[in-house]
Amino acid sequence: MTNKEINAEKLNVELFELENKMKKLQEFVDSDDFLSISTINQMLLANQMVGMAMYRDSLHKRIKLAENNIKYTVQVLPQSNGYLNLNRREQVWCLLPNNNVGDYQTHFTQSQIDEMKDNPFFAAINWDNVKIEPVEDK
C-alpha cells in the first residue's frame, strides 16, 4: 500500500467516526432529552453540529484529493503491450507497454478512469476483465 492510499484510508476512517458521532448527536437532538437542557446548551449543540458538518465536507474534499492523486495503470490485455496509453500530443488512445514516458500517458487517476468507463469510445472494453493497479511511488 502506498503512502497516498494509507492517507486516504486514514481520512476515510476519520470520516466514518465523525459521521457516527454526528448520527448520535442528531439522535439526541431528536429526542425528548434535548428539550430538557437549557437553551444555551441547545444552541451550543446546534453550533457543534454545524461545525461537524463543515468538517465532514472538508474531509470529503480531502479524501477526493487523496484518491485523485493515486495513479493507476489500466491493463486491458494480459500481455506486456496491453496497457491503455494516451498520446497526449495527438490525443490518440492505443495499447502499449506500461512506460508513461514522453508524450504517452499510462498512469491515470481514479476520476480519469471513471470518465473512461463512461466514455462511449471505450464501450468495447469489458471493464470487469481490466486489470487496474496502483502505480508504486518511486
PDB file of C-alpha atoms in Angstrom:
ATOM      1  CA  MET A   1       0.000   0.000   0.000  1.00  0.00           C
ATOM      2  CA  THR A   2       1.391   3.412  -0.938  1.00  0.00           C
ATOM      3  CA  ASN A   3       1.526   6.438   1.368  1.00  0.00           C
ATOM      4  CA  LYS A   4      -1.262   8.052  -0.668  1.00  0.00           C
ATOM      5  CA  GLU A   5      -3.507   5.011  -0.198  1.00  0.00           C
ATOM      6  CA  ILE A   6      -2.731   4.923   3.530  1.00  0.00           C
ATOM      7  CA  ASN A   7      -3.548   8.636   3.822  1.00  0.00           C
ATOM      8  CA  ALA A   8      -6.862   8.162   2.001  1.00  0.00           C
ATOM      9  CA  GLU A   9      -7.667   5.183   4.225  1.00  0.00           C
ATOM     10  CA  LYS A  10      -6.969   7.208   7.403  1.00  0.00           C
ATOM     11  CA  LEU A  11      -9.198  10.002   6.133  1.00  0.00           C
ATOM     12  CA  ASN A  12     -11.982   7.506   5.409  1.00  0.00           C
ATOM     13  CA  VAL A  13     -11.701   6.088   8.946  1.00  0.00           C
ATOM     14  CA  GLU A  14     -11.846   9.612  10.394  1.00  0.00           C
ATOM     15  CA  LEU A  15     -14.888  10.382   8.236  1.00  0.00           C
ATOM     16  CA  PHE A  16     -16.623   7.192   9.377  1.00  0.00           C
ATOM     17  CA  GLU A  17     -16.014   8.051  13.048  1.00  0.00           C
ATOM     18  CA  LEU A  18     -17.199  11.634  12.549  1.00  0.00           C
ATOM     19  CA  GLU A  19     -20.399  10.517  10.818  1.00  0.00           C
ATOM     20  CA  ASN A  20     -21.123   8.099  13.691  1.00  0.00           C
ATOM     21  CA  LYS A  21     -20.716  10.940  16.207  1.00  0.00           C
ATOM     22  CA  MET A  22     -22.963  13.179  14.109  1.00  0.00           C
ATOM     23  CA  LYS A  23     -25.590  10.437  13.977  1.00  0.00           C
ATOM     24  CA  LYS A  24     -25.526  10.057  17.783  1.00  0.00           C
ATOM     25  CA  LEU A  25     -25.753  13.815  18.260  1.00  0.00           C
ATOM     26  CA  GLN A  26     -28.677  14.002  15.841  1.00  0.00           C
ATOM     27  CA  GLU A  27     -30.437  11.197  17.727  1.00  0.00           C
ATOM     28  CA  PHE A  28     -30.023  13.198  20.943  1.00  0.00           C
ATOM     29  CA  VAL A  29     -31.312  16.380  19.288  1.00  0.00           C
ATOM     30  CA  ASP A  30     -34.353  14.462  18.043  1.00  0.00           C
ATOM     31  CA  SER A  31     -35.078  13.003  21.488  1.00  0.00           C
ATOM     32  CA  ASP A  32     -37.149  14.468  24.322  1.00  0.00           C
ATOM     33  CA  ASP A  33     -33.966  14.778  26.417  1.00  0.00           C
ATOM     34  CA  PHE A  34     -32.788  17.595  24.150  1.00  0.00           C
ATOM     35  CA  LEU A  35     -35.754  19.712  25.191  1.00  0.00           C
ATOM     36  CA  SER A  36     -34.843  19.285  28.868  1.00  0.00           C
ATOM     37  CA  ILE A  37     -31.476  21.068  28.549  1.00  0.00           C
ATOM     38  CA  SER A  38     -31.056  24.815  28.642  1.00  0.00           C
ATOM     39  CA  THR A  39     -31.494  26.969  25.554  1.00  0.00           C
ATOM     40  CA  ILE A  40     -27.826  27.926  25.678  1.00  0.00           C
ATOM     41  CA  ASN A  41     -26.790  24.261  25.639  1.00  0.00           C
ATOM     42  CA  GLN A  42     -29.215  23.603  22.789  1.00  0.00           C
ATOM     43  CA  MET A  43     -27.585  26.425  20.801  1.00  0.00           C
ATOM     44  CA  LEU A  44     -24.107  25.123  21.617  1.00  0.00           C
ATOM     45  CA  LEU A  45     -25.047  21.642  20.385  1.00  0.00           C
ATOM     46  CA  ALA A  46     -26.567  23.119  17.236  1.00  0.00           C
ATOM     47  CA  ASN A  47     -23.331  25.033  16.605  1.00  0.00           C
ATOM     48  CA  GLN A  48     -21.348  21.863  17.235  1.00  0.00           C
ATOM     49  CA  MET A  49     -23.445  20.031  14.647  1.00  0.00           C
ATOM     50  CA  VAL A  50     -22.804  22.797  12.101  1.00  0.00           C
ATOM     51  CA  GLY A  51     -19.063  22.644  12.819  1.00  0.00           C
ATOM     52  CA  MET A  52     -19.052  18.863  12.463  1.00  0.00           C
ATOM     53  CA  ALA A  53     -20.919  19.116   9.157  1.00  0.00           C
ATOM     54  CA  MET A  54     -18.393  21.641   7.852  1.00  0.00           C
ATOM     55  CA  TYR A  55     -15.526  19.368   8.912  1.00  0.00           C
ATOM     56  CA  ARG A  56     -17.265  16.402   7.235  1.00  0.00           C
ATOM     57  CA  ASP A  57     -17.428  18.383   3.978  1.00  0.00           C
ATOM     58  CA  SER A  58     -13.743  19.211   4.334  1.00  0.00           C
ATOM     59  CA  LEU A  59     -12.905  15.529   4.866  1.00  0.00           C
ATOM     60  CA  HIS A  60     -14.867  14.594   1.738  1.00  0.00           C
ATOM     61  CA  LYS A  61     -12.776  17.063  -0.276  1.00  0.00           C
ATOM     62  CA  ARG A  62      -9.512  15.838   1.239  1.00  0.00           C
ATOM     63  CA  ILE A  63     -10.430  12.215   0.510  1.00  0.00           C
ATOM     64  CA  LYS A  64     -11.272  13.074  -3.080  1.00  0.00           C
ATOM     65  CA  LEU A  65      -7.923  14.850  -3.465  1.00  0.00           C
ATOM     66  CA  ALA A  66      -6.028  11.955  -1.872  1.00  0.00           C
ATOM     67  CA  GLU A  67      -7.765   9.420  -4.093  1.00  0.00           C
ATOM     68  CA  ASN A  68      -7.269  11.512  -7.210  1.00  0.00           C
ATOM     69  CA  ASN A  69      -3.545  11.779  -6.546  1.00  0.00           C
ATOM     70  CA  ILE A  70      -3.159   7.997  -6.683  1.00  0.00           C
ATOM     71  CA  LYS A  71      -2.238   6.933 -10.194  1.00  0.00           C
ATOM     72  CA  TYR A  72      -3.220   3.595 -11.726  1.00  0.00           C
ATOM     73  CA  THR A  73      -2.286   1.538 -14.756  1.00  0.00           C
ATOM     74  CA  VAL A  74      -5.105   0.188 -16.905  1.00  0.00           C
ATOM     75  CA  GLN A  75      -4.148  -3.177 -18.402  1.00  0.00           C
ATOM     76  CA  VAL A  76      -6.766  -4.110 -20.994  1.00  0.00           C
ATOM     77  CA  LEU A  77      -4.961  -7.155 -22.440  1.00  0.00           C
ATOM     78  CA  PRO A  78      -2.890  -9.669 -20.420  1.00  0.00           C
ATOM     79  CA  GLN A  79       0.354  -9.006 -22.273  1.00  0.00           C
ATOM     80  CA  SER A  80       3.186  -6.521 -21.856  1.00  0.00           C
ATOM     81  CA  ASN A  81       1.825  -4.201 -24.552  1.00  0.00           C
ATOM     82  CA  GLY A  82      -1.758  -4.368 -23.283  1.00  0.00           C
ATOM     83  CA  TYR A  83      -1.759  -1.143 -21.241  1.00  0.00           C
ATOM     84  CA  LEU A  84      -4.014   1.731 -22.143  1.00  0.00           C
ATOM     85  CA  ASN A  85      -1.931   4.721 -23.275  1.00  0.00           C
ATOM     86  CA  LEU A  86      -2.883   8.219 -24.296  1.00  0.00           C
ATOM     87  CA  ASN A  87      -0.684  10.054 -26.768  1.00  0.00           C
ATOM     88  CA  ARG A  88      -1.088  13.486 -25.206  1.00  0.00           C
ATOM     89  CA  ARG A  89       0.214  15.385 -28.213  1.00  0.00           C
ATOM     90  CA  GLU A  90      -2.167  13.814 -30.736  1.00  0.00           C
ATOM     91  CA  GLN A  91      -4.931  12.839 -28.265  1.00  0.00           C
ATOM     92  CA  VAL A  92      -4.918   9.265 -29.596  1.00  0.00           C
ATOM     93  CA  TRP A  93      -5.528   6.190 -27.448  1.00  0.00           C
ATOM     94  CA  CYS A  94      -3.555   2.987 -28.002  1.00  0.00           C
ATOM     95  CA  LEU A  95      -2.358  -0.174 -26.277  1.00  0.00           C
ATOM     96  CA  LEU A  96       1.363  -0.152 -25.458  1.00  0.00           C
ATOM     97  CA  PRO A  97       3.672  -1.191 -22.608  1.00  0.00           C
ATOM     98  CA  ASN A  98       3.479   0.487 -19.205  1.00  0.00           C
ATOM     99  CA  ASN A  99       6.087   3.203 -19.880  1.00  0.00           C
ATOM    100  CA  ASN A 100       4.448   6.563 -19.074  1.00  0.00           C
ATOM    101  CA  VAL A 101       7.231   8.422 -20.865  1.00  0.00           C
ATOM    102  CA  GLY A 102       7.397  11.226 -23.383  1.00  0.00           C
ATOM    103  CA  ASP A 103       4.080  12.029 -24.983  1.00  0.00           C
ATOM    104  CA  TYR A 104       2.483   8.817 -23.690  1.00  0.00           C
ATOM    105  CA  GLN A 105       0.432   8.754 -20.514  1.00  0.00           C
ATOM    106  CA  THR A 106      -0.031   5.321 -18.965  1.00  0.00           C
ATOM    107  CA  HIS A 107      -0.828   6.356 -15.383  1.00  0.00           C
ATOM    108  CA  PHE A 108      -4.295   7.694 -14.629  1.00  0.00           C
ATOM    109  CA  THR A 109      -6.226   8.937 -11.598  1.00  0.00           C
ATOM    110  CA  GLN A 110      -9.400   7.212 -10.438  1.00  0.00           C
ATOM    111  CA  SER A 111     -11.519  10.074 -11.763  1.00  0.00           C
ATOM    112  CA  GLN A 112      -9.864   9.748 -15.197  1.00  0.00           C
ATOM    113  CA  ILE A 113     -10.604   6.004 -15.179  1.00  0.00           C
ATOM    114  CA  ASP A 114     -14.216   6.669 -14.170  1.00  0.00           C
ATOM    115  CA  GLU A 115     -14.504   9.067 -17.125  1.00  0.00           C
ATOM    116  CA  MET A 116     -13.115   6.367 -19.429  1.00  0.00           C
ATOM    117  CA  LYS A 117     -15.720   3.889 -18.207  1.00  0.00           C
ATOM    118  CA  ASP A 118     -18.490   6.378 -19.071  1.00  0.00           C
ATOM    119  CA  ASN A 119     -16.966   7.332 -22.438  1.00  0.00           C
ATOM    120  CA  PRO A 120     -18.684   5.634 -25.434  1.00  0.00           C
ATOM    121  CA  PHE A 121     -15.254   5.430 -27.139  1.00  0.00           C
ATOM    122  CA  PHE A 122     -14.326   2.671 -24.664  1.00  0.00           C
ATOM    123  CA  ALA A 123     -17.641   0.784 -24.921  1.00  0.00           C
ATOM    124  CA  ALA A 124     -15.937  -2.316 -26.359  1.00  0.00           C
ATOM    125  CA  ILE A 125     -13.824  -2.749 -23.223  1.00  0.00           C
ATOM    126  CA  ASN A 126     -15.140  -5.238 -20.696  1.00  0.00           C
ATOM    127  CA  TRP A 127     -14.164  -3.302 -17.567  1.00  0.00           C
ATOM    128  CA  ASP A 128     -14.780  -6.361 -15.374  1.00  0.00           C
ATOM    129  CA  ASN A 129     -11.764  -8.015 -17.021  1.00  0.00           C
ATOM    130  CA  VAL A 130      -9.482  -4.966 -16.948  1.00  0.00           C
ATOM    131  CA  LYS A 131      -6.581  -5.063 -14.505  1.00  0.00           C
ATOM    132  CA  ILE A 132      -6.333  -1.696 -12.714  1.00  0.00           C
ATOM    133  CA  GLU A 133      -3.380  -1.441 -10.342  1.00  0.00           C
ATOM    134  CA  PRO A 134      -1.883   1.441  -8.369  1.00  0.00           C
ATOM    135  CA  VAL A 135       1.451   2.772  -9.521  1.00  0.00           C
ATOM    136  CA  GLU A 136       4.077   2.398  -6.806  1.00  0.00           C
ATOM    137  CA  ASP A 137       5.751   5.612  -5.652  1.00  0.00           C
ATOM    138  CA  LYS A 138       9.400   5.734  -6.638  1.00  0.00           C
TER     139      LYS A 138
END
